[in-house]
DNA sequence: AATAACTTTGCAACCCGGTTGCATGAACTT
DNA sequence: AAGTTCATGCAACCGGGTTGCAAAGTTATT
């Protein structure tokens, strides 16, 4: 639904250009997190730099979050509705070592840990690796 | 101490070549985890590929562990004495957003999390970002 | 409606971490 | 001594990410 897409963009103060609509469409349909190279492949003919900057804009405006899953490329997924990407908003991610897909475990918050008081905390990246439900057959 | 270095290598069934002794020496002196490019800089003249393969050998033999800290390059640090790099051996890592150094928080084990039963667990990478004690001045 | 100012896009080039093929050299075996 | 195995050095490559710059598109101003 075109209207939905535009609403989402407007809500985050992102001008709804054609490119951005298309990218958000793809992100919305995705069940797993997607990387820049993977996103590139979803289009017949699209420029990597434009997609790169689109993702960057989306992330700066907290429409998506990025995941350092150790797969070799950063992956991205839509944020929850009220996400501010603060430590308490974060969830655990899961990388399947068989199909190489990354899942947002949205209902598993990142556990709080007690840092030595001399360290201050800004964010946490927690990635669990193993075999996903699809691959466990 | 040369003897110590060789002992460590022998214990892990790694033939103590000159290159390996030197690399282990550096790793032992390090207080923070080190990346391949950083390791390269520690030597006047050393081949990246050799260092790369040295680190790979060390990791395969569980002398070191690698950390995906999202800094752009993998980082490596010595394992604890009896480490098998199993999930229960893992600890949390900390990346300082100011000095870009990665610390092993050896005494903070990675919290266990309850995955959906359809997922199986192999390993966990947990990286906390913030400002380290040195940088907080 | 025409102009100016700003934003987005496309293309090309680049950087850098990681990885591999291959030839040489060292160590160990027979 | 000759053969085998393993380690090293060099060069080249790959892929993800990033940037400069000019063209195209948008929005604001006269
Ligand atoms: Mn997520
Ligand atoms: Mn560590
Ligand atoms: Zn899978
Ligand atoms: Zn620091």
XYZ file of C-alpha atoms (C1' of nucleotides) and ligand atoms in Angstrom:
338
model
C 0.000 0.000 0.000
C 1.544 3.210 -1.245
C -0.156 5.336 1.377
C 1.320 3.299 4.237
C 4.814 3.673 2.874
C 4.524 7.409 2.516
C 3.091 7.732 5.971
C 6.024 5.910 7.480
C 8.449 8.166 5.662
C 6.628 11.317 6.631
C 6.449 10.249 10.247
C 10.223 10.084 10.331
C 10.652 13.318 8.390
C 12.038 11.651 5.297
C 11.020 13.083 1.955
C 9.253 10.328 0.037
C 11.197 10.109 -3.185
C 10.610 7.261 -5.623
C 13.830 5.524 -4.636
C 13.025 5.735 -0.953
C 9.555 4.376 -1.466
C 10.963 1.400 -3.308
C 13.598 0.691 -0.690
C 11.146 0.968 2.157
C 8.819 -1.335 0.257
C 11.545 -3.977 0.085
C 12.422 -3.530 3.736
C 8.804 -3.901 4.712
C 8.405 -7.144 2.797
C 11.618 -8.601 4.244
C 11.320 -11.176 6.995
C 15.030 -11.051 7.742
C 17.569 -8.258 7.880
C 19.119 -7.233 4.591
C 22.533 -5.925 3.598
C 23.441 -3.279 1.068
C 24.706 -5.817 -1.500
C 21.588 -7.913 -1.013
C 19.413 -4.864 -1.426
C 21.236 -4.044 -4.626
C 20.324 -7.424 -6.039
C 16.653 -6.820 -5.386
C 16.624 -4.230 -8.134
C 17.200 -4.661 -11.819
C 19.290 -1.584 -12.080
C 20.031 0.523 -9.062
C 23.016 2.483 -7.962
C 24.882 1.219 -4.937
C 25.729 4.715 -3.742
C 22.130 5.835 -3.855
C 20.990 2.774 -1.960
C 23.806 3.329 0.495
C 22.724 6.886 1.122
C 19.101 5.876 1.338
C 19.898 3.383 4.077
C 21.997 5.973 5.832
C 19.154 8.466 5.794
C 16.742 5.826 7.045
C 19.054 4.978 9.896
C 19.747 8.573 10.857
C 16.014 9.103 11.100
C 15.520 5.926 13.116
C 13.389 4.174 10.572
C 15.819 1.244 10.482
C 18.584 -0.145 12.662
C 21.795 -1.804 11.614
C 23.201 -5.111 12.810
C 26.831 -6.081 12.888
C 26.308 -9.786 12.528
C 29.791 -10.724 11.445
C 28.545 -12.030 8.123
C 30.857 -9.673 6.294
C 28.323 -6.976 5.634
C 26.149 -4.793 7.782
C 22.511 -5.755 7.769
C 19.473 -3.529 8.226
C 15.928 -4.013 9.455
C 12.937 -1.842 10.225
C 12.704 -0.431 13.713
C 9.712 -0.989 15.941
C 7.183 1.804 15.950
C 8.421 3.782 18.919
C 12.056 2.828 18.701
C 14.618 5.447 19.563
C 17.487 2.999 19.210
C 18.404 3.580 22.829
C 19.976 0.719 24.800
C 16.599 -0.201 26.288
C 15.046 -0.430 22.813
C 17.545 -2.988 21.575
C 16.869 -6.647 20.923
C 18.998 -9.684 20.248
C 19.803 -10.807 16.697
C 20.339 -14.281 15.354
C 22.553 -15.270 12.452
C 21.981 -18.698 10.956
C 25.269 -20.370 10.134
C 23.523 -22.485 7.535
C 21.412 -20.109 5.438
C 23.286 -16.947 6.462
C 20.093 -15.086 7.267
C 19.825 -12.661 10.147
C 16.703 -12.542 12.284
C 15.489 -9.837 14.618
C 14.475 -11.515 17.862
C 12.198 -8.584 18.604
C 10.850 -9.991 21.828
C 14.237 -10.797 23.331
C 15.657 -7.584 24.767
C 19.397 -7.285 25.119
C 20.210 -8.230 28.720
C 21.494 -5.405 30.854
C 25.018 -5.939 32.070
C 26.909 -4.313 34.894
C 29.902 -2.569 33.455
C 32.741 -1.488 35.689
C 31.693 1.975 36.845
C 34.604 3.481 34.970
C 32.981 2.570 31.650
C 29.962 4.345 30.232
C 27.459 2.614 27.995
C 26.086 3.878 24.694
C 24.837 0.824 22.835
C 25.054 -2.930 22.661
C 25.300 -5.339 19.752
C 24.376 -8.909 20.638
C 24.362 -11.549 17.941
C 23.659 -15.195 18.570
C 24.823 -17.692 15.977
C 23.401 -21.109 15.367
C 20.895 -22.850 13.145
C 17.534 -21.252 12.484
C 14.168 -22.961 12.586
C 13.889 -23.180 8.813
C 17.213 -24.926 8.487
C 16.677 -27.325 11.364
C 14.087 -29.073 9.107
C 60.428 -14.668 28.268
C 61.169 -16.883 25.299
C 60.510 -20.081 27.196
C 56.996 -19.006 28.177
C 56.108 -18.183 24.601
C 57.272 -21.534 23.310
C 55.425 -23.336 26.063
C 52.189 -21.668 25.144
C 52.620 -22.615 21.518
C 53.525 -26.199 22.306
C 50.571 -26.558 24.644
C 48.277 -25.701 21.759
C 50.177 -27.879 19.290
C 51.502 -25.001 17.261
C 55.007 -25.294 15.881
C 57.031 -22.418 17.301
C 58.392 -20.681 14.234
C 60.107 -17.320 14.500
C 57.122 -15.483 13.081
C 54.712 -17.153 15.463
C 56.889 -16.384 18.446
C 56.960 -12.736 17.501
C 53.216 -12.522 16.971
C 52.454 -14.258 20.237
C 54.863 -11.917 21.948
C 52.903 -8.936 20.671
C 49.595 -10.497 21.628
C 50.873 -11.178 25.119
C 52.002 -7.612 25.641
C 48.707 -6.191 24.353
C 46.227 -4.907 26.877
C 43.488 -4.582 24.266
C 42.424 -6.690 21.337
C 44.301 -6.145 18.106
C 43.335 -6.329 14.448
C 45.311 -7.665 11.508
C 46.089 -4.183 10.148
C 47.149 -3.035 13.599
C 49.329 -6.085 14.022
C 50.939 -5.350 10.694
C 51.951 -1.920 11.920
C 53.701 -3.414 14.930
C 56.390 -4.782 12.658
C 58.862 -2.942 10.532
C 58.428 -5.261 7.640
C 56.016 -8.137 7.783
C 53.782 -9.774 5.269
C 50.076 -9.347 5.767
C 49.294 -12.810 4.430
C 51.716 -14.468 6.823
C 50.281 -12.574 9.760
C 46.811 -13.438 8.557
C 47.631 -17.128 8.440
C 49.367 -16.947 11.775
C 46.270 -15.509 13.406
C 44.157 -18.116 11.679
C 46.329 -20.912 13.024
C 46.242 -19.408 16.497
C 42.485 -19.210 16.399
C 42.011 -22.720 15.047
C 44.089 -23.989 17.909
C 42.189 -21.906 20.440
C 45.110 -19.797 21.500
C 43.208 -16.640 20.578
C 39.609 -15.633 19.997
C 38.245 -13.126 17.527
C 35.849 -10.288 18.217
C 33.472 -8.731 15.738
C 33.359 -5.323 17.310
C 31.990 -3.437 14.357
C 35.089 -1.264 14.153
C 35.629 -2.307 10.570
C 38.140 -5.021 11.269
C 38.129 -8.224 13.261
C 40.086 -8.018 16.473
C 41.943 -10.772 18.304
C 42.944 -11.439 21.883
C 44.508 -14.279 23.855
C 42.154 -16.872 25.243
C 42.021 -17.729 28.925
C 44.011 -20.763 29.931
C 41.338 -23.409 29.714
C 39.211 -21.761 27.079
C 37.526 -23.983 24.542
C 35.662 -21.059 22.984
C 32.382 -22.739 23.842
C 29.378 -20.528 24.642
C 30.012 -20.867 28.368
C 33.606 -19.703 27.934
C 32.645 -16.444 26.280
C 32.847 -13.008 27.812
C 31.573 -9.572 26.883
C 33.686 -7.127 24.893
C 33.784 -3.370 25.039
C 34.575 -0.998 22.210
C 35.442 2.562 23.137
C 33.847 5.003 20.746
C 36.505 7.539 21.578
C 39.835 5.723 21.356
C 38.551 2.828 19.246
C 40.137 0.225 21.491
C 38.492 -3.079 22.269
C 38.656 -4.534 25.762
C 38.025 -8.087 26.907
C 35.741 -7.908 29.927
C 37.032 -11.276 31.026
C 35.025 -11.416 34.198
C 31.711 -10.579 32.590
C 30.362 -13.758 31.028
C 27.949 -13.442 28.146
C 24.458 -13.734 29.642
C 22.546 -16.834 28.673
C 19.441 -16.110 26.687
C 16.414 -18.246 26.019
C 16.119 -18.757 22.310
C 12.900 -20.007 20.776
C 13.247 -23.773 20.943
C 13.324 -23.942 17.169
C 16.703 -22.215 17.128
C 19.930 -23.904 18.157
C 22.841 -21.987 19.655
C 26.470 -22.216 18.636
C 28.091 -19.002 19.790
C 27.400 -15.473 20.899
C 29.079 -12.180 20.115
C 28.258 -9.415 22.555
C 29.882 -6.035 22.173
C 29.121 -3.058 24.357
C 30.000 0.373 23.040
C 30.675 3.426 25.090
C 33.568 5.359 26.585
C 36.357 3.500 28.329
C 37.923 4.382 31.670
C 41.030 5.875 30.085
C 39.012 8.215 27.931
C 36.597 9.289 30.656
C 39.565 11.071 32.310
C 6.896 32.015 -15.631
C 11.710 32.465 -14.941
C 15.430 32.207 -11.775
C 17.943 30.801 -8.015
C 18.922 27.596 -4.125
C 18.836 23.244 -2.412
C 18.333 18.114 -2.508
C 18.683 13.713 -4.604
C 20.566 10.673 -7.920
C 24.006 8.235 -10.953
C 28.511 7.245 -12.209
C 33.123 6.516 -11.413
C 36.731 6.033 -8.679
C 38.746 4.913 -4.525
C 39.969 2.783 0.149
C 40.726 -0.946 3.018
C 40.225 -5.486 5.269
C 40.418 -9.902 4.076
C 41.746 -13.862 1.170
C 44.073 -16.820 -2.300
C 47.547 -18.733 -5.870
C 51.922 -19.638 -6.512
C 56.787 -19.902 -6.149
C 60.537 -19.988 -2.851
C 62.587 -21.445 1.387
C 63.053 -23.969 5.769
C 62.555 -28.089 8.452
C 61.899 -32.718 8.959
C 61.880 -37.917 6.974
C 63.671 -41.611 4.507
C 71.380 -36.688 -0.608
C 66.812 -36.720 -2.200
C 62.080 -36.338 -1.165
C 58.246 -34.651 1.545
C 55.844 -31.448 4.239
C 55.032 -27.088 6.149
C 55.796 -21.981 6.504
C 56.768 -17.683 4.301
C 56.702 -13.742 0.939
C 54.852 -11.516 -2.881
C 51.372 -10.208 -5.825
C 46.981 -10.098 -7.196
C 42.278 -10.218 -6.326
C 37.529 -9.666 -4.123
C 33.885 -7.354 -1.922
C 31.800 -3.992 1.225
C 31.783 0.493 2.039
C 32.523 5.415 0.967
C 33.333 9.827 -1.529
C 33.695 13.622 -5.329
C 31.415 15.493 -8.758
C 28.238 16.621 -12.253
C 23.487 16.004 -13.894
C 18.675 15.823 -12.786
C 14.928 16.878 -9.980
C 12.503 19.833 -6.250
C 11.305 23.715 -3.768
C 11.418 28.499 -2.771
C 11.797 33.380 -4.461
C 11.129 37.003 -7.399
Mn 16.618 -6.066 14.746
Mn 37.983 -11.353 24.713
Zn 18.909 -20.827 8.510
Zn 38.770 4.781 25.123
